[in-house]
PDB file of C-alpha atoms in Angstrom:
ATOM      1  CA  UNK A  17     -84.814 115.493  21.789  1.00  0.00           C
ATOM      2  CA  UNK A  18     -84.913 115.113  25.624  1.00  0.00           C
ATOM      3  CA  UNK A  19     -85.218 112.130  27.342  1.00  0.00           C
ATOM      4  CA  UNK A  20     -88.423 113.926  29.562  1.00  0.00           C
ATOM      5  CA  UNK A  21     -89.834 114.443  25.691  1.00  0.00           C
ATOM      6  CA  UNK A  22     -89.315 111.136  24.749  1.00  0.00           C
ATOM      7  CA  UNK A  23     -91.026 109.849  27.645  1.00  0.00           C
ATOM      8  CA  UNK A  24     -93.888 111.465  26.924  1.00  0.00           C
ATOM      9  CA  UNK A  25     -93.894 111.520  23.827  1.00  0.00           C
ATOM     10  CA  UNK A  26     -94.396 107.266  24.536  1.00  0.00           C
ATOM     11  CA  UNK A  27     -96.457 108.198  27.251  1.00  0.00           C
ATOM     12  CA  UNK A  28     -99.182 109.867  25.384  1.00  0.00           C
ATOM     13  CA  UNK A  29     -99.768 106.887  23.102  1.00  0.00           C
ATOM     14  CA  UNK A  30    -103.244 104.590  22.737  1.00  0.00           C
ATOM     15  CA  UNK A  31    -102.151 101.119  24.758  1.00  0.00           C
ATOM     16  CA  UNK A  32    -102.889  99.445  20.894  1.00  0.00           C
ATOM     17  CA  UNK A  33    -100.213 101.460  19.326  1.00  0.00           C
ATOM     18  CA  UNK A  34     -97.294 100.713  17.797  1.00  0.00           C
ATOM     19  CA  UNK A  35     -94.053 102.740  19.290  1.00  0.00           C
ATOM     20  CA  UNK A  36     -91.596 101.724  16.840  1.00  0.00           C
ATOM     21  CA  UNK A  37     -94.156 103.281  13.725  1.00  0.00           C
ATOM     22  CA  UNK A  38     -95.037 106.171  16.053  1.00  0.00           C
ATOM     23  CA  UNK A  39     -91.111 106.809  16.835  1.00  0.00           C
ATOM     24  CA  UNK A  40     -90.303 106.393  12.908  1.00  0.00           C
ATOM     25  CA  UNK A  41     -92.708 108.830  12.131  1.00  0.00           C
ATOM     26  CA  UNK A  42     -91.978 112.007  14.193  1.00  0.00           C
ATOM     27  CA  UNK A  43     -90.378 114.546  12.321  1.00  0.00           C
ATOM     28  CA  UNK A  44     -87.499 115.314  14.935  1.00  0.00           C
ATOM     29  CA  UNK A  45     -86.599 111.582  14.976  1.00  0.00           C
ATOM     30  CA  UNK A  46     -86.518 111.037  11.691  1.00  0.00           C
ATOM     31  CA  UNK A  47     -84.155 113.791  10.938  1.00  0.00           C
ATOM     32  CA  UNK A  48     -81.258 112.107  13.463  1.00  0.00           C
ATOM     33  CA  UNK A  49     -82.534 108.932  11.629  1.00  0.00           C
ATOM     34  CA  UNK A  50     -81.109 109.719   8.219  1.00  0.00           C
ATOM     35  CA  UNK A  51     -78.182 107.706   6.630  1.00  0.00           C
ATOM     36  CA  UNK A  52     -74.988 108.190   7.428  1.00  0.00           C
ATOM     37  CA  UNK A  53     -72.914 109.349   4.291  1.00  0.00           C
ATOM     38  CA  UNK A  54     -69.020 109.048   5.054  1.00  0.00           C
ATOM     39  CA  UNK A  55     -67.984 110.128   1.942  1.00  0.00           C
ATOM     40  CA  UNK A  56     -69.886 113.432   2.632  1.00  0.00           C
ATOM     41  CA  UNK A  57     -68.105 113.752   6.065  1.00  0.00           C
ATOM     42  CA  UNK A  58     -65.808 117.142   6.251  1.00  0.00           C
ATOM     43  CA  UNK A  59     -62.275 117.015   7.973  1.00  0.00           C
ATOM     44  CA  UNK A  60     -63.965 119.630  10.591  1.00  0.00           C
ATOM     45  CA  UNK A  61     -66.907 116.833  11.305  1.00  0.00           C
ATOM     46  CA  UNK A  62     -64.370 114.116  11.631  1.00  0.00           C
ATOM     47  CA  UNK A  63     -62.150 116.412  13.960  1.00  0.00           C
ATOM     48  CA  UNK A  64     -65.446 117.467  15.939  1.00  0.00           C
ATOM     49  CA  UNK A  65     -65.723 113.239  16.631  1.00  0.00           C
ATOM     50  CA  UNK A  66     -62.582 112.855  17.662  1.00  0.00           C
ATOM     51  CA  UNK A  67     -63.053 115.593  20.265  1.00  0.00           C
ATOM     52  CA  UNK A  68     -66.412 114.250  21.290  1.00  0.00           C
ATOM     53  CA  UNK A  69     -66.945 110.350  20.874  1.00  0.00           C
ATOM     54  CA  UNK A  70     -64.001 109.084  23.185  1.00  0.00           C
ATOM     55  CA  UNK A  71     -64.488 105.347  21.874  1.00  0.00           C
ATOM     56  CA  UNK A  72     -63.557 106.792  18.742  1.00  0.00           C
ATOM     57  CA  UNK A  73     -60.691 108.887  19.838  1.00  0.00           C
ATOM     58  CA  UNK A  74     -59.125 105.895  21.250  1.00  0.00           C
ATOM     59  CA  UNK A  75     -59.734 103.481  18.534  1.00  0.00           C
ATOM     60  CA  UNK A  76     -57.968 106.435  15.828  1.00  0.00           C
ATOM     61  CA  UNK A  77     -55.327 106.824  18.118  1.00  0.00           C
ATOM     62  CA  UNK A  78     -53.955 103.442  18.390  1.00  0.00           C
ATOM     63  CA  UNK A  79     -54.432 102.479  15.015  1.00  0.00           C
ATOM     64  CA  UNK A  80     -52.484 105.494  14.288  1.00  0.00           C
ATOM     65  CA  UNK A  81     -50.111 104.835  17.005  1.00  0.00           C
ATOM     66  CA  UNK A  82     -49.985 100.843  15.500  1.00  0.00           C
ATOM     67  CA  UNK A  83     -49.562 102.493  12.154  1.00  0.00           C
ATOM     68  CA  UNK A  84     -46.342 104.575  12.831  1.00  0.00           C
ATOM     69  CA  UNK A  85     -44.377 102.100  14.785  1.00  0.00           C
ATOM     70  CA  UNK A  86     -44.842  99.657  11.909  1.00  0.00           C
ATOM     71  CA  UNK A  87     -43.575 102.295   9.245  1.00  0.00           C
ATOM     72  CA  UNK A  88     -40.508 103.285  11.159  1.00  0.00           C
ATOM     73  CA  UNK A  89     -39.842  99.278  11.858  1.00  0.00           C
ATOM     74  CA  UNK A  90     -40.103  98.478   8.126  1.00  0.00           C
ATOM     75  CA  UNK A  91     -38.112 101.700   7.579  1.00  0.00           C
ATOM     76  CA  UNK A  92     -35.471 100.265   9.432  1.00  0.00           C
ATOM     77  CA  UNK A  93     -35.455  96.969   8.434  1.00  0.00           C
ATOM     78  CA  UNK A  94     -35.057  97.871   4.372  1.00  0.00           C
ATOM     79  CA  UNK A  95     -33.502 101.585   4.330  1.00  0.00           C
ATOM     80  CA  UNK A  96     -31.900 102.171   7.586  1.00  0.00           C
ATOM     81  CA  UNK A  97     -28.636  99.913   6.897  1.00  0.00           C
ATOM     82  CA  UNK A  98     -28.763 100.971   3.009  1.00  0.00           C
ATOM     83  CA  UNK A  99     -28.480 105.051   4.246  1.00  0.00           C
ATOM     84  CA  UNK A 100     -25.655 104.289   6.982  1.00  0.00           C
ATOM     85  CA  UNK A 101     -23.521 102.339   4.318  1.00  0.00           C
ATOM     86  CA  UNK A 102     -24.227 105.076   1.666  1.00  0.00           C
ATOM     87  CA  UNK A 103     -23.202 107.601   4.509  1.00  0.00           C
ATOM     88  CA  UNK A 104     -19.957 105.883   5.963  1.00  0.00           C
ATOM     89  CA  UNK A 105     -19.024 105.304   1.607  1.00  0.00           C
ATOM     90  CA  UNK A 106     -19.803 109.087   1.141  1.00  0.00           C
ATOM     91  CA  UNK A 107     -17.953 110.348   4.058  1.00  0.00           C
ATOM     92  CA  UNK A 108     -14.858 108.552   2.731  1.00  0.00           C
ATOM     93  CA  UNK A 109     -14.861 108.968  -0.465  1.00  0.00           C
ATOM     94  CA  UNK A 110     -14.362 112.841   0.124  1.00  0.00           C
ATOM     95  CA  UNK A 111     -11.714 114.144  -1.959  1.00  0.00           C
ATOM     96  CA  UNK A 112     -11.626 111.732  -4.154  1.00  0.00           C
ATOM     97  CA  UNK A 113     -12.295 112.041  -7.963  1.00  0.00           C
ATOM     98  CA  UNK A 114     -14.684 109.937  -9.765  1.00  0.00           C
ATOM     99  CA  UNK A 115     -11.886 107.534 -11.559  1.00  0.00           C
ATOM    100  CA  UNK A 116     -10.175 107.030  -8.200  1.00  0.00           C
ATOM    101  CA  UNK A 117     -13.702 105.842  -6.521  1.00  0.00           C
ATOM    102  CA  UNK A 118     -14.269 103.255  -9.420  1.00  0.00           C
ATOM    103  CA  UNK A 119     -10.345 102.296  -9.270  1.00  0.00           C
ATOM    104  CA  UNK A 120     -10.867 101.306  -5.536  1.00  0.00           C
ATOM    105  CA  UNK A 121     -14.054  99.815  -6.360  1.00  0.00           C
ATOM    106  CA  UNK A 122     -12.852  97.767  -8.989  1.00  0.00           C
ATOM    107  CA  UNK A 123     -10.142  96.816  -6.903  1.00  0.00           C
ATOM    108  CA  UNK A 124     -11.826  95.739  -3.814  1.00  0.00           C
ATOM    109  CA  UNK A 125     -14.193  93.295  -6.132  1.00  0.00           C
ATOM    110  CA  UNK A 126     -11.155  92.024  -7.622  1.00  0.00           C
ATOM    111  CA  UNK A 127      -9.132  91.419  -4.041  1.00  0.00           C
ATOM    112  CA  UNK A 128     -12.404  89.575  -2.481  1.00  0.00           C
ATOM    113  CA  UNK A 129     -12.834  87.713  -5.449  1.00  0.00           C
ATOM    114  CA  UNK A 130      -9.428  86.706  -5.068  1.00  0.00           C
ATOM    115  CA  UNK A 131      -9.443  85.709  -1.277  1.00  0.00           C
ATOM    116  CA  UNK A 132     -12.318  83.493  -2.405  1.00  0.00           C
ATOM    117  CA  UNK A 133     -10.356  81.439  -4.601  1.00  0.00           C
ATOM    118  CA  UNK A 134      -7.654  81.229  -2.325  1.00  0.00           C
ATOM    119  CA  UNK A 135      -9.927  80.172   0.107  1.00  0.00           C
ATOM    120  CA  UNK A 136     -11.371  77.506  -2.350  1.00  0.00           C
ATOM    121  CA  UNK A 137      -7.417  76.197  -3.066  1.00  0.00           C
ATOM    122  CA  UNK A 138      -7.124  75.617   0.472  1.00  0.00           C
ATOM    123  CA  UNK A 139      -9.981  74.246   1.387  1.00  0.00           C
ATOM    124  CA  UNK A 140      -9.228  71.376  -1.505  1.00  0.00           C
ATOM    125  CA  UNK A 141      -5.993  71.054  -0.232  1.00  0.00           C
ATOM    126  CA  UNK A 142      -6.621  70.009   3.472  1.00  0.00           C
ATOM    127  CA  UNK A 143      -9.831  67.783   3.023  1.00  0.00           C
ATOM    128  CA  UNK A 144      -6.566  65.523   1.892  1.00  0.00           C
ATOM    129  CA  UNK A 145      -5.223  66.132   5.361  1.00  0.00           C
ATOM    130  CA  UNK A 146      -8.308  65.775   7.004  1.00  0.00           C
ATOM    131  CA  UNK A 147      -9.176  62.496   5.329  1.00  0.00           C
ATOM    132  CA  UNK A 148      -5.255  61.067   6.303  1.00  0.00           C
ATOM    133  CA  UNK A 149      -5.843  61.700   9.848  1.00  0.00           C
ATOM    134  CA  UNK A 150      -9.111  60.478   9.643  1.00  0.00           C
ATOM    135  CA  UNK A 151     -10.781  63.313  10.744  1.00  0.00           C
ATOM    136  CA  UNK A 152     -14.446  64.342   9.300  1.00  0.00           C
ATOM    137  CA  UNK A 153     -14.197  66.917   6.385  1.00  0.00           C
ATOM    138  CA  UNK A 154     -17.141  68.468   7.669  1.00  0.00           C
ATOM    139  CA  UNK A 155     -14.187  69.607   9.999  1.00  0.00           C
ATOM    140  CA  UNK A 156     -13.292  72.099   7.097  1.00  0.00           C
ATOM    141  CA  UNK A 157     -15.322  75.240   7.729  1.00  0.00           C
ATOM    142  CA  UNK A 158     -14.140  75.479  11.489  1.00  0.00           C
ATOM    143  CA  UNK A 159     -10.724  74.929  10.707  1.00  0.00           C
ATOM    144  CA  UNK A 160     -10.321  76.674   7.346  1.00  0.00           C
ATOM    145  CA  UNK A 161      -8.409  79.867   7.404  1.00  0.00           C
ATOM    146  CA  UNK A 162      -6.821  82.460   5.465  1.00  0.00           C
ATOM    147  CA  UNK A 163      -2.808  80.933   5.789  1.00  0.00           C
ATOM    148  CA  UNK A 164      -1.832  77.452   5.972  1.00  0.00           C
ATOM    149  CA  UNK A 165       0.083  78.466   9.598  1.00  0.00           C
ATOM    150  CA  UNK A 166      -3.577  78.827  11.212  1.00  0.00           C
ATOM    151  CA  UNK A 167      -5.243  75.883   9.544  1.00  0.00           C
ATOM    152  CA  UNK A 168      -2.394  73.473  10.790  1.00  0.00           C
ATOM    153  CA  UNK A 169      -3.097  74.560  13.891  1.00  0.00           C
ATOM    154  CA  UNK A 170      -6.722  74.032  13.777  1.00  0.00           C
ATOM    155  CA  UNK A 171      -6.381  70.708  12.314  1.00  0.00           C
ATOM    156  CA  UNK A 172      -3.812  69.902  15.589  1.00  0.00           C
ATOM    157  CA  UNK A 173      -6.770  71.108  17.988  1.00  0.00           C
ATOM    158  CA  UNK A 174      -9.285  69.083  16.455  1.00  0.00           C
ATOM    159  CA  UNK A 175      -7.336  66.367  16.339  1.00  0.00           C
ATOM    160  CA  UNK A 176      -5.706  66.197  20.245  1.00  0.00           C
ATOM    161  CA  UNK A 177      -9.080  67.127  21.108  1.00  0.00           C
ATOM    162  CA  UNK A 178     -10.861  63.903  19.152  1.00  0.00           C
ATOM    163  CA  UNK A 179      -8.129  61.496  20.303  1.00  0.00           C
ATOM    164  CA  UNK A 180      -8.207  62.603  23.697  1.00  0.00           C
ATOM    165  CA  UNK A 181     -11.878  62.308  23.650  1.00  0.00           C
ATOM    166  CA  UNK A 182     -11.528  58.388  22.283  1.00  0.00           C
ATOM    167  CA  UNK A 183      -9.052  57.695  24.745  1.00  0.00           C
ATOM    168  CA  UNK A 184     -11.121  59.193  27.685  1.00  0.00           C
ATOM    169  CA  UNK A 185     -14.073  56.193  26.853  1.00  0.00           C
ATOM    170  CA  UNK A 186     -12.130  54.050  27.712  1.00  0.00           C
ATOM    171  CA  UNK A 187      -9.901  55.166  30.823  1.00  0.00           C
ATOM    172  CA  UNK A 188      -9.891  58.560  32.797  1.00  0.00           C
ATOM    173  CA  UNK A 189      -6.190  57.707  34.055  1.00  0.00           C
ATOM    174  CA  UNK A 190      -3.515  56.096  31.631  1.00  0.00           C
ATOM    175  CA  UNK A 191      -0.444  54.443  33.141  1.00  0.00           C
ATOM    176  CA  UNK A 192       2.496  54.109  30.622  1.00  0.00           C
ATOM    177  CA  UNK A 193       3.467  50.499  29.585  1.00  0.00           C
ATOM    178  CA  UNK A 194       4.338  49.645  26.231  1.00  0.00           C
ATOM    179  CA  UNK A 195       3.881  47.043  23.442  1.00  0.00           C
ATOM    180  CA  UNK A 196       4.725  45.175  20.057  1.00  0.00           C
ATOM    181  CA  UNK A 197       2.894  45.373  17.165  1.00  0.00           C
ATOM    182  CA  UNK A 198       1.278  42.005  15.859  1.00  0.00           C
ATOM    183  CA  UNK A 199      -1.298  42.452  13.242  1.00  0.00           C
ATOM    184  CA  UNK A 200      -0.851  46.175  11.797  1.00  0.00           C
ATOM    185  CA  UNK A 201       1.349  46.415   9.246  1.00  0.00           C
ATOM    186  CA  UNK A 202       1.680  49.913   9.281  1.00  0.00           C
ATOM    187  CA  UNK A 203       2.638  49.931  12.374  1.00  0.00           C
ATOM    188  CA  UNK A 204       5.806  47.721  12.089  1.00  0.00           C
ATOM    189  CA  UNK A 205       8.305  50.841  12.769  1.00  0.00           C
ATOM    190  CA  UNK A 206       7.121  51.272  16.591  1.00  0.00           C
ATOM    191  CA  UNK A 207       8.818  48.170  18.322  1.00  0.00           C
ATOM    192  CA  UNK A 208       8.116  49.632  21.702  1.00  0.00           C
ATOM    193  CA  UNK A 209       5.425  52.918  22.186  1.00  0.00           C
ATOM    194  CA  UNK A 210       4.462  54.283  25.508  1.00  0.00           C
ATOM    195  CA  UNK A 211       1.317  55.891  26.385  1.00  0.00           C
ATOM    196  CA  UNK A 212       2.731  59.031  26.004  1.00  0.00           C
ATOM    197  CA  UNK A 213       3.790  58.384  22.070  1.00  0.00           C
ATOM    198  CA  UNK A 214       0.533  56.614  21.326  1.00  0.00           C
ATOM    199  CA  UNK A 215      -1.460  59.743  22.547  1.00  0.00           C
ATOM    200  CA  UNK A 216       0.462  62.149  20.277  1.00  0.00           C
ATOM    201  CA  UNK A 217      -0.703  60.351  17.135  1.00  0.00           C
ATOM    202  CA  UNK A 218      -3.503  61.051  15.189  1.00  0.00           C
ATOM    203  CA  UNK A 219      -7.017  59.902  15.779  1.00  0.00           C
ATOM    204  CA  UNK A 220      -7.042  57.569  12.721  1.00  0.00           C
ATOM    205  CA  UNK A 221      -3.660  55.978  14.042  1.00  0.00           C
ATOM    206  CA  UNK A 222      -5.035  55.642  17.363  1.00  0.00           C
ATOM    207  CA  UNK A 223      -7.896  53.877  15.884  1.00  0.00           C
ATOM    208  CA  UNK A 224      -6.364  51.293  13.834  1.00  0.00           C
ATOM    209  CA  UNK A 225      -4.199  50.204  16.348  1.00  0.00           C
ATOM    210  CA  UNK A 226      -6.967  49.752  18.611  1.00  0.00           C
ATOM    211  CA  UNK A 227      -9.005  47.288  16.039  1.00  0.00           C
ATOM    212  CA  UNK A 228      -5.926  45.341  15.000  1.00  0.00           C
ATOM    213  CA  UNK A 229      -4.105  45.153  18.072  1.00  0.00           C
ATOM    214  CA  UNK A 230      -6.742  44.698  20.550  1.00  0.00           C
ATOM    215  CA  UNK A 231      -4.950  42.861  23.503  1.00  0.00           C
ATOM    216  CA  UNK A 232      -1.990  45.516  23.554  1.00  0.00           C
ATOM    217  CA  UNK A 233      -4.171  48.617  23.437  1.00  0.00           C
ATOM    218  CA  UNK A 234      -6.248  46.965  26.268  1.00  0.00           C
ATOM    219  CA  UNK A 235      -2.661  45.953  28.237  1.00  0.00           C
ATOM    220  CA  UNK A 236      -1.425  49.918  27.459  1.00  0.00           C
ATOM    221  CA  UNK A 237      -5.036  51.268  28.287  1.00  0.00           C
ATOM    222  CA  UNK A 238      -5.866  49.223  31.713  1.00  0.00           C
ATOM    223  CA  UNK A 239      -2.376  48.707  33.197  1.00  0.00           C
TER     224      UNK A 239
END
């Protein structure tokens, strides 16, 4: 129907009458009218909207556009590592038979499993150290390693670092001087330290000597 129909259509009605009943009534309205059945809907109908209705269009496209992106993120996120791995274990395992690919599989679980405990032997064996140089054993998982050469070392690092830091609290410049142990008993070997041996012991060392031998660390500290 045409709007110039329509309009008179409305036009030729009494002033008393009702246009929504009128409207209802007349056969060409009623036809566009009819429910809308989506189940009866062909794919050449729904293709014929998405040509026409551009609201429509739009709407299908970005939910289909919405729809794809979050497929290929989810693929990516729970397959995409899984294929590379199988790929990379495919590509060299080429050549091999089918004992010789369980032989190195069974070794390589057998090798981490033992690096695991060795790293579990070590790790009880230097919270000791940790704990004699009074040092925090939550220190262990930045200085644990797989040889005892390396975790030494760590521990060293830690430690110069810590004392240094103590030491730095209290004065940015030492001067050497030197002093006589009064109250510490293990301390009773060093008759006469100077700066320069006090800073190269441990933290805990540096500690004690500083609670029990107040007035000399303050002499050796402010001189």
């Amino acid at each position: 129907m045409k709007k110039s129909e329509l309009l008179k259509l409305i036009e030729s009605l009494e002033d008393e009458a009702e246009v929504l009943d009128t409207l209802k009534e007349h056969e060409e309205i009623k036809s566009l009218a009819k429910d809308f059945d989506v189940n009866k809907i062909a794919l050449e109908d729904f293709t014929k909207l998405l040509q026409e209705n551009k609201e429509i269009k739009g709407y299908w496209t970005s939910e289909k556009d919405r729809a794809v992106s979050k497929g290929v993120n989810t693929f990516k996120e729970n397959n995409l590592q899984k294929l590379i791995d199988e790929a990379i274990k495919a590509k060299s395992n080429e050549g091999k038979t089918q004992e010789q690919i369980a032989l190195e599989e069974i070794q390589a679980k057998y090798e981490a499993m033992e690096k695991q405990m060795k790293i579990k032997e070590l790790e009880s064996k230097y919270k000791d150290t940790l704990v004699e140089k009074g040092l925090d054993t939550r220190l262990m998982k930045f200085i644990i390693a797989e040889n005892e050469e390396d975790i030494t070392k760590n521990i060293d690092f830690f430690n110069e670092i810590i004392a240094s830091n103590t030491n730095l609290k209290v004065n940015e410049r030492l001067n050497e001087s030197s002093f006589k142990p009064k109250n510490n008993k293990d301390l009773n070997n060093y008759k006469v330290m100077t700066k320069e041996e006090l800073l190269k012991k441990d933290y805990k060392f540096i500690q004690e000597f500083a609670n029990e031998n107040p007035d000399e660390y303050k002499t050796i500290m402010n001189n």
